CSV table of C-alpha atoms in Angstrom, one decimal:
chain,number,residue,atom,x,y,z
A,1,MET,CA,2.0,33.4,0.8
A,2,SER,CA,1.2,31.6,-2.1
A,3,PRO,CA,-1.4,28.5,-1.8
A,4,PRO,CA,0.0,24.8,-1.7
A,5,ARG,CA,0.5,23.6,-5.1
A,6,SER,CA,-0.9,20.7,-4.8
A,7,ALA,CA,-4.3,18.6,-2.9
A,8,ALA,CA,-1.7,17.7,0.6
A,9,THR,CA,0.9,20.4,1.7
A,10,VAL,CA,4.1,18.8,1.9
A,11,ALA,CA,5.7,18.6,5.7
A,12,LEU,CA,9.0,19.3,5.8
A,13,LEU,CA,9.9,17.1,8.5
A,14,ALA,CA,12.0,13.9,8.3
A,15,VAL,CA,10.9,12.1,12.1
A,16,ALA,CA,14.0,12.1,13.1
A,17,ALA,CA,14.2,15.6,13.7
A,18,LEU,CA,11.5,15.8,15.7
A,19,LEU,CA,14.0,13.9,18.2
A,20,PRO,CA,14.1,16.1,21.8
A,21,ALA,CA,18.1,15.8,22.4
A,22,ALA,CA,17.8,13.1,25.0
A,23,SER,CA,14.3,10.6,24.4
A,24,VAL,CA,13.0,9.1,27.4
A,25,ALA,CA,13.4,6.2,26.0
A,26,ALA,CA,17.1,6.9,25.1
A,27,GLN,CA,17.1,7.8,28.1
A,28,SER,CA,16.5,4.2,29.4
A,29,ALA,CA,18.5,2.8,27.0
A,30,GLY,CA,21.4,4.5,28.9
A,31,ALA,CA,22.5,7.8,26.6
A,32,SER,CA,20.8,10.0,24.3
A,33,SER,CA,22.9,9.0,21.3
A,34,VAL,CA,21.8,5.8,21.2
A,35,PRO,CA,21.3,5.6,17.4
A,36,ARG,CA,17.6,4.9,16.6
A,37,SER,CA,15.8,4.2,13.4
A,38,TYR,CA,12.0,5.0,12.2
A,39,ILE,CA,10.7,1.7,10.4
A,40,GLN,CA,6.9,2.5,10.3
A,41,ILE,CA,4.5,5.4,11.6
A,42,ALA,CA,0.8,5.6,11.4
A,43,SER,CA,-1.2,8.3,12.2
A,44,ASN,CA,-5.3,9.3,12.5
A,45,GLY,CA,-4.9,13.1,11.7
A,46,THR,CA,-4.1,14.6,15.0
A,47,SER,CA,-1.5,12.4,16.2
A,48,VAL,CA,1.3,10.5,14.9
A,49,TRP,CA,2.9,7.3,16.6
A,50,ALA,CA,6.4,5.8,15.2
A,51,SER,CA,8.1,2.7,15.5
A,52,VAL,CA,11.4,2.9,16.4
A,53,VAL,CA,14.7,0.8,17.0
A,54,ALA,CA,17.2,1.9,18.6
A,55,GLY,CA,20.8,0.3,19.1
A,56,VAL,CA,20.6,-3.7,18.7
A,57,LYS,CA,17.9,-4.9,20.9
A,58,THR,CA,15.7,-2.0,22.4
A,59,THR,CA,12.5,-0.9,20.2
A,60,TYR,CA,9.5,1.1,21.3
A,61,LEU,CA,7.4,3.9,20.0
A,62,GLU,CA,7.2,7.3,20.1
A,63,HIS,CA,3.9,9.7,20.2
A,64,PHE,CA,4.5,12.6,18.6
A,65,ASP,CA,1.7,16.1,18.2
A,66,LEU,CA,1.0,15.9,14.4
A,67,ALA,CA,0.2,19.7,14.2
A,68,THR,CA,3.9,20.9,15.7
A,69,GLY,CA,5.6,17.8,15.8
A,70,ARG,CA,6.7,18.2,19.5
A,71,THR,CA,6.9,14.3,20.9
A,72,LEU,CA,3.9,13.5,23.7
A,73,GLY,CA,5.7,10.7,25.3
A,74,THR,CA,7.0,7.0,24.3
A,75,LEU,CA,6.0,3.9,25.0
A,76,SER,CA,6.9,0.0,24.9
A,77,THR,CA,4.5,-2.8,24.3
A,78,PRO,CA,4.7,-5.9,26.4
A,79,ALA,CA,6.5,-8.0,24.0
A,80,GLN,CA,9.3,-4.8,23.7
A,81,LYS,CA,10.0,-4.6,27.0
A,82,ALA,CA,10.5,-8.7,26.8
A,83,GLY,CA,13.5,-7.6,24.2
A,84,ASP,CA,14.3,-8.1,21.3
A,85,SER,CA,10.8,-7.6,19.3
A,86,ILE,CA,10.9,-6.7,15.8
A,87,PRO,CA,7.3,-4.8,14.6
A,88,LEU,CA,6.1,-5.6,12.0
A,89,GLY,CA,3.3,-3.5,11.7
A,90,LEU,CA,1.5,-0.3,12.8
A,91,ALA,CA,-2.0,1.0,12.4
A,92,ILE,CA,-4.2,3.2,13.9
A,93,THR,CA,-8.4,2.9,13.8
A,94,GLY,CA,-10.1,5.1,15.8
A,95,LYS,CA,-9.0,5.6,18.8
A,96,ILE,CA,-6.9,2.4,18.9
A,97,VAL,CA,-3.4,1.9,17.9
A,98,VAL,CA,-2.6,-1.4,16.6
A,99,GLU,CA,1.0,-2.5,17.2
A,100,ALA,CA,2.2,-6.0,15.8
A,101,ASP,CA,6.1,-7.3,16.9
A,102,ALA,CA,7.7,-10.7,17.1
A,103,GLY,CA,10.1,-11.9,19.3
A,104,GLY,CA,12.5,-13.0,17.0
A,105,GLY,CA,14.6,-13.8,20.0
A,106,LYS,CA,12.8,-16.6,20.5
A,107,VAL,CA,12.8,-17.9,17.4
A,108,GLY,CA,16.0,-16.4,15.0
A,109,LEU,CA,16.0,-14.2,12.6
A,110,GLN,CA,15.4,-16.6,9.8
A,111,ASP,CA,12.0,-17.3,10.7
A,112,PRO,CA,10.3,-14.2,12.4
A,113,TYR,CA,7.0,-14.7,12.3
A,114,VAL,CA,5.9,-17.8,14.6
A,115,ASP,CA,6.1,-15.5,17.7
A,116,TYR,CA,4.3,-12.7,17.7
A,117,THR,CA,2.1,-10.3,19.1
A,118,PHE,CA,-0.6,-7.7,19.2
A,119,THR,CA,-0.9,-4.8,21.1
A,120,GLU,CA,-3.9,-2.7,21.2
A,121,MET,CA,-3.4,0.7,22.2
A,122,ASN,CA,-5.4,4.0,23.2
A,123,VAL,CA,-4.4,6.4,21.1
A,124,THR,CA,-4.1,9.2,23.2
A,125,THR,CA,-2.6,8.5,26.6
A,126,GLY,CA,-1.0,4.9,24.6
A,127,ALA,CA,-2.2,2.8,27.6
A,128,VAL,CA,-2.4,-0.8,26.6
A,129,ARG,CA,-6.5,-2.0,26.2
A,130,ARG,CA,-5.3,-5.7,24.7
A,131,THR,CA,-2.9,-7.9,23.8
A,132,PHE,CA,-3.0,-11.1,22.1
A,133,THR,CA,-1.1,-13.4,20.3
A,134,CYS,CA,-1.0,-15.4,16.9
A,135,ALA,CA,-1.0,-18.6,19.2
A,136,SER,CA,-4.1,-18.0,20.9
A,137,LEU,CA,-6.1,-16.9,17.4
A,138,GLY,CA,-5.1,-20.7,16.6
A,139,LEU,CA,-2.9,-18.9,13.9
A,140,VAL,CA,0.7,-20.7,12.9
A,141,GLN,CA,2.7,-18.1,11.8
A,142,CYS,CA,1.3,-14.4,11.1
A,143,GLY,CA,3.4,-11.9,9.2
A,144,ASN,CA,2.7,-7.9,7.8
A,145,MET,CA,0.0,-6.7,8.7
A,146,THR,CA,-2.2,-3.4,8.5
A,147,VAL,CA,-5.6,-1.8,9.7
A,148,ALA,CA,-8.9,-0.7,7.7
A,149,ASN,CA,-12.2,0.5,8.6
A,150,GLY,CA,-11.6,-1.3,12.3
A,151,THR,CA,-10.2,-4.4,10.3
A,152,VAL,CA,-6.5,-5.5,11.0
A,153,TYR,CA,-5.6,-7.4,8.3
A,154,VAL,CA,-3.0,-10.0,8.5
A,155,GLY,CA,-1.2,-12.2,6.3
A,156,THR,CA,-1.3,-15.7,8.1
A,157,SER,CA,-0.5,-19.5,7.1
A,158,SER,CA,-1.1,-22.7,8.1
A,159,SER,CA,2.2,-24.3,8.0
A,160,THR,CA,5.6,-24.0,10.2
A,161,ASN,CA,7.7,-23.7,7.3
A,162,SER,CA,7.2,-19.9,6.3
A,163,TYR,CA,9.3,-20.7,2.7
A,164,ARG,CA,6.5,-23.4,2.2
A,165,SER,CA,3.8,-22.5,3.2
A,166,ASP,CA,0.0,-21.6,2.3
A,167,PHE,CA,-0.8,-18.2,2.3
A,168,SER,CA,-4.0,-16.4,3.7
A,169,VAL,CA,-5.6,-12.6,4.8
A,170,THR,CA,-6.4,-13.0,8.2
A,171,GLU,CA,-9.4,-10.8,9.0
A,172,ILE,CA,-9.1,-9.7,13.1
A,173,SER,CA,-11.9,-7.1,14.5
A,174,VAL,CA,-10.1,-4.5,16.8
A,175,ALA,CA,-13.2,-4.0,18.9
A,176,THR,CA,-13.1,-8.2,20.2
A,177,GLY,CA,-9.8,-9.0,19.0
A,178,LYS,CA,-11.9,-12.3,17.4
A,179,ILE,CA,-11.0,-13.6,13.6
A,180,THR,CA,-14.3,-12.7,11.7
A,181,ARG,CA,-13.0,-13.9,8.5
A,182,THR,CA,-9.8,-16.6,6.8
A,183,ILE,CA,-9.3,-15.3,3.1
A,184,LYS,CA,-7.7,-17.8,1.0
A,185,THR,CA,-5.1,-16.4,-2.1
A,186,SER,CA,-4.5,-17.6,-5.2
A,187,SER,CA,-0.5,-17.2,-4.2
A,188,LEU,CA,1.6,-18.5,-1.8
A,189,GLY,CA,4.3,-16.4,0.9
A,190,LEU,CA,3.7,-15.2,4.3
A,191,HIS,CA,5.9,-11.7,3.2
A,192,ALA,CA,2.9,-10.2,2.6
A,193,ASN,CA,2.4,-6.1,2.1
A,194,PHE,CA,-0.9,-4.2,2.2
A,195,THR,CA,-1.7,-1.2,1.1
A,196,GLN,CA,-5.3,0.3,0.4
A,197,SER,CA,-7.4,2.3,-2.1
A,198,SER,CA,-10.5,4.0,-2.1
A,199,HIS,CA,-12.3,0.7,-1.5
A,200,ASP,CA,-10.3,-2.4,-1.2
A,201,LEU,CA,-7.1,-4.1,0.2
A,202,TRP,CA,-4.3,-4.3,-2.1
A,203,VAL,CA,-1.9,-7.0,-1.1
A,204,PHE,CA,1.5,-8.1,-2.5
A,205,THR,CA,2.3,-11.7,-2.3
A,206,GLU,CA,6.4,-12.7,-1.8
A,207,PRO,CA,7.2,-16.7,-1.8
A,208,VAL,CA,11.0,-16.7,-0.2
A,209,PRO,CA,12.2,-18.4,-2.0
A,210,ALA,CA,11.4,-16.3,-5.0
A,211,HIS,CA,11.7,-19.2,-7.0
A,212,LEU,CA,8.9,-21.6,-4.8
A,213,GLY,CA,6.5,-19.3,-7.1
A,214,THR,CA,5.4,-16.1,-8.6
A,215,GLN,CA,5.0,-12.4,-7.0
A,216,GLN,CA,1.5,-11.3,-7.2
A,217,PHE,CA,-0.3,-8.5,-6.7
A,218,ILE,CA,-4.2,-8.9,-5.3
A,219,GLU,CA,-7.8,-6.8,-4.4
A,220,ILE,CA,-9.7,-7.9,-2.0
A,221,ASN,CA,-13.0,-6.6,-1.6
A,222,THR,CA,-13.1,-5.8,2.1
A,223,ALA,CA,-16.7,-5.8,2.2
A,224,THR,CA,-16.8,-9.3,0.6
A,225,GLY,CA,-13.7,-11.0,1.4
A,226,ALA,CA,-14.0,-12.1,-2.2
A,227,GLU,CA,-10.6,-11.6,-4.5
A,228,VAL,CA,-11.4,-9.1,-7.0
A,229,THR,CA,-8.5,-9.8,-9.3
A,230,HIS,CA,-4.8,-11.1,-9.3
A,231,PHE,CA,-2.0,-10.7,-11.3
A,232,THR,CA,1.9,-11.5,-11.5
A,233,ASP,CA,4.0,-8.8,-10.1
A,234,PRO,CA,5.2,-7.0,-13.8
A,235,PHE,CA,8.5,-6.9,-13.4
A,236,LEU,CA,9.4,-10.0,-11.2
A,237,ALA,CA,11.6,-8.7,-9.1
A,238,GLY,CA,9.8,-8.1,-6.0
A,239,SER,CA,7.8,-4.7,-6.3
A,240,GLN,CA,7.1,-4.0,-2.3
A,241,TYR,CA,6.2,-0.8,-1.9
A,242,PHE,CA,3.8,0.5,-4.3
A,243,ALA,CA,0.5,2.9,-3.7
A,244,ALA,CA,-3.1,2.0,-5.5
A,245,THR,CA,-6.0,3.9,-6.1
A,246,ALA,CA,-9.4,2.6,-7.5
A,247,SER,CA,-7.2,1.5,-11.0
A,248,THR,CA,-3.8,2.3,-11.1
A,249,LEU,CA,-0.9,1.0,-9.0
A,250,TYR,CA,1.8,3.9,-8.4
A,251,VAL,CA,5.0,0.8,-8.1
A,252,PRO,CA,9.1,1.9,-8.3
A,253,VAL,CA,11.1,0.1,-10.8
A,254,THR,CA,14.5,0.0,-12.3
A,255,VAL,CA,14.7,0.9,-15.7
A,256,ALA,CA,17.5,0.3,-18.5
A,257,GLY,CA,17.2,2.3,-21.3
A,258,SER,CA,13.4,2.3,-22.2
A,259,LYS,CA,13.5,-1.3,-20.5
A,260,ILE,CA,11.9,-1.8,-17.4
A,261,THR,CA,14.5,-5.0,-16.0
A,262,ALA,CA,13.7,-4.9,-12.2
A,263,SER,CA,11.9,-3.3,-9.7
A,264,ASN,CA,11.8,-1.7,-6.1
A,265,ALA,CA,16.1,-1.0,-5.5
A,266,GLY,CA,17.7,-1.8,-8.6
A,267,PHE,CA,19.6,-4.4,-7.1
A,268,GLY,CA,20.9,-6.7,-9.8
A,269,ALA,CA,20.5,-4.7,-12.7
A,270,PRO,CA,22.5,-3.3,-15.4
A,271,LYS,CA,25.0,-0.1,-14.3
A,272,GLY,CA,23.4,3.0,-15.1
A,273,SER,CA,20.5,1.9,-14.7
A,274,VAL,CA,17.8,4.7,-13.9
A,275,ASN,CA,15.1,4.1,-11.6
A,276,GLY,CA,11.7,5.5,-11.9
A,277,ILE,CA,7.5,5.0,-11.1
A,278,ALA,CA,6.1,2.8,-13.4
A,279,PHE,CA,2.0,3.0,-13.0
A,280,VAL,CA,0.5,-0.2,-13.7
A,281,ASN,CA,-4.0,-0.7,-14.6
A,282,ALA,CA,-4.8,-2.6,-11.7
A,283,LYS,CA,-7.2,-4.0,-13.7
A,284,THR,CA,-4.8,-6.2,-16.4
A,285,GLY,CA,-1.8,-5.7,-14.9
A,286,LYS,CA,-0.3,-4.3,-17.9
A,287,VAL,CA,2.3,-0.9,-17.3
A,288,THR,CA,0.7,1.5,-19.5
A,289,ARG,CA,3.8,4.6,-18.9
A,290,VAL,CA,7.2,4.9,-16.8
A,291,VAL,CA,8.1,8.0,-14.8
A,292,LYS,CA,12.1,8.7,-15.0
A,293,GLY,CA,14.5,11.3,-15.7
A,294,LEU,CA,16.8,13.3,-14.1
A,295,SER,CA,14.4,15.9,-12.3
A,296,TYR,CA,12.5,13.5,-10.5
A,297,ARG,CA,15.9,13.3,-8.7
A,298,PHE,CA,15.6,9.5,-8.8
A,299,PRO,CA,18.7,7.6,-7.7
A,300,LEU,CA,20.7,6.4,-10.4
A,301,THR,CA,22.6,2.6,-10.6
A,302,THR,CA,26.4,2.8,-10.4
A,303,SER,CA,27.4,-0.7,-9.7
A,304,LEU,CA,25.6,-4.3,-10.0
A,305,ILE,CA,24.1,-4.1,-6.7
A,306,SER,CA,23.8,-0.7,-5.4
A,307,SER,CA,22.4,2.3,-6.2
A,308,THR,CA,23.9,6.0,-6.0
A,309,TRP,CA,23.2,7.2,-2.9
A,310,GLY,CA,19.3,5.1,-1.4
A,311,ILE,CA,16.5,3.6,-2.9
A,312,LEU,CA,12.9,4.4,-3.5
A,313,GLY,CA,10.6,3.6,-0.9
A,314,GLY,CA,7.7,4.0,0.5
A,315,ILE,CA,5.0,5.6,-1.2
A,316,VAL,CA,1.5,7.5,-1.3
A,317,THR,CA,-1.0,8.9,-3.0
A,318,ASP,CA,-4.5,10.8,-2.2
A,319,GLY,CA,-5.3,10.1,-5.6
A,320,THR,CA,-4.2,13.1,-7.1
A,321,ASN,CA,-0.3,13.5,-6.1
A,322,VAL,CA,1.9,10.8,-5.7
A,323,TRP,CA,4.9,11.0,-3.4
A,324,VAL,CA,8.0,8.8,-3.3
A,325,ASN,CA,10.8,8.9,-1.1
A,326,ASP,CA,14.7,8.0,-1.8
A,327,SER,CA,15.9,7.0,2.0
A,328,GLY,CA,20.3,7.7,1.0
A,329,THR,CA,19.2,11.6,-0.3
A,330,ALA,CA,16.6,12.4,1.7
A,331,LYS,CA,15.0,13.6,-0.9
A,332,MET,CA,11.0,13.3,-1.7
A,333,THR,CA,9.8,13.4,-4.9
A,334,GLU,CA,5.5,14.4,-5.7
A,335,PHE,CA,4.3,14.2,-9.6
A,336,ARG,CA,0.9,14.2,-10.7
A,337,ALA,CA,-1.3,10.6,-10.4
A,338,ILE,CA,-2.7,11.2,-13.3
A,339,SER,CA,0.1,13.1,-15.8
A,340,GLY,CA,3.0,12.0,-14.1
A,341,SER,CA,3.9,15.9,-14.0
A,342,LEU,CA,6.5,16.5,-11.5
A,343,THR,CA,5.7,18.8,-8.9
A,344,ARG,CA,8.4,19.5,-6.8
A,345,VAL,CA,11.5,17.6,-5.1
A,346,ALA,CA,12.0,18.7,-1.2
A,347,THR,CA,14.6,17.9,0.9
A,348,LEU,CA,14.1,16.4,4.5
A,349,GLY,CA,16.3,17.5,6.7
A,350,ASN,CA,20.0,17.1,5.8
A,351,GLY,CA,20.8,15.3,2.6
A,352,GLY,CA,23.2,12.2,2.8
A,353,SER,CA,22.7,12.0,6.4
A,354,LEU,CA,22.0,9.0,8.0
A,355,ALA,CA,19.8,10.7,10.4
A,356,TYR,CA,17.7,12.0,7.7
A,357,SER,CA,16.6,8.6,5.9
A,358,PRO,CA,13.2,8.2,5.1
A,359,GLU,CA,12.1,5.0,5.7
A,360,ALA,CA,8.1,5.4,5.0
A,361,LEU,CA,5.5,8.2,4.3
A,362,VAL,CA,1.8,8.7,5.4
A,363,ILE,CA,-1.1,10.9,4.6
A,364,ALA,CA,-2.6,12.6,7.2
A,365,GLY,CA,-4.3,15.9,8.0
A,366,GLY,CA,-4.1,17.6,5.0
A,367,GLN,CA,0.2,17.3,5.1
A,368,VAL,CA,2.4,14.2,4.1
């Protein structure tokens, strides 16, 4: 057997392929053929938890064994049992799974962040440990969240209008369920996305509508709560998906010729644009390199609003390698973090099938 080609071995398993023909949740929904989408994934190196949307309104969590891919069970949080829940965050810290759900049915899809519930569960059994709401913490609105070192970080606002709100990052202790600190940031936008470097938390803020402010990357020191640096998104088009190290951000972009015209999906990009990954200096916000080319198998923009198959979405790095997925062709590309040189392109399951459209990536237990 040849040795692994990278620091983390790629497990060529699409999450959908791990499901039995009739899961517990599908049976409860009335049929094993109910379409299921896995929109979030988290792992502690032993177990894997995934947020699942089945059919139109049914959402639940599915638990897998990382080593075998065997389904260990399913669970619905109190918010999910109530129906019409929108899962907004999923993370594991120690022995606790933290799930965040927005009650879209009560406030409407236009502003789903007002009725927001946190659920803490045992990572092995899924037994509910505690639930609490955004409102019970004295917060007006909560948005996307992540967990690091026993702390929940969630985008919050003091306004009921998420389109014209101020924005903070609120820290909540997993041990106590209480707010430990509120970090004011230099940007508008409740619709935040998080990623972590080796020592800090990175936040991407995206005002909606965009004309109310500029998209920004903000680096926060998790020890002190201080804002280390911030800079305007160098692509000005919403780079929601990115990975970070201490020195570099890796962000999907769209390139027409040699010019970067838009970020992420290529929506609105000229016909013939190619998608790639930009290396961005984490201190200055300047683009230092763009990885692109046919060998990387990144999708090609064929019209003003769509790409050939899918969208460059989930992206993770261990500091040595970077992995990025194409949500339409079921491809995952791996390249070197320093040089950008291609390592390989992996096919996840049945390429071109909607059943194998990767939406999220995580590194755990030496696997992607």
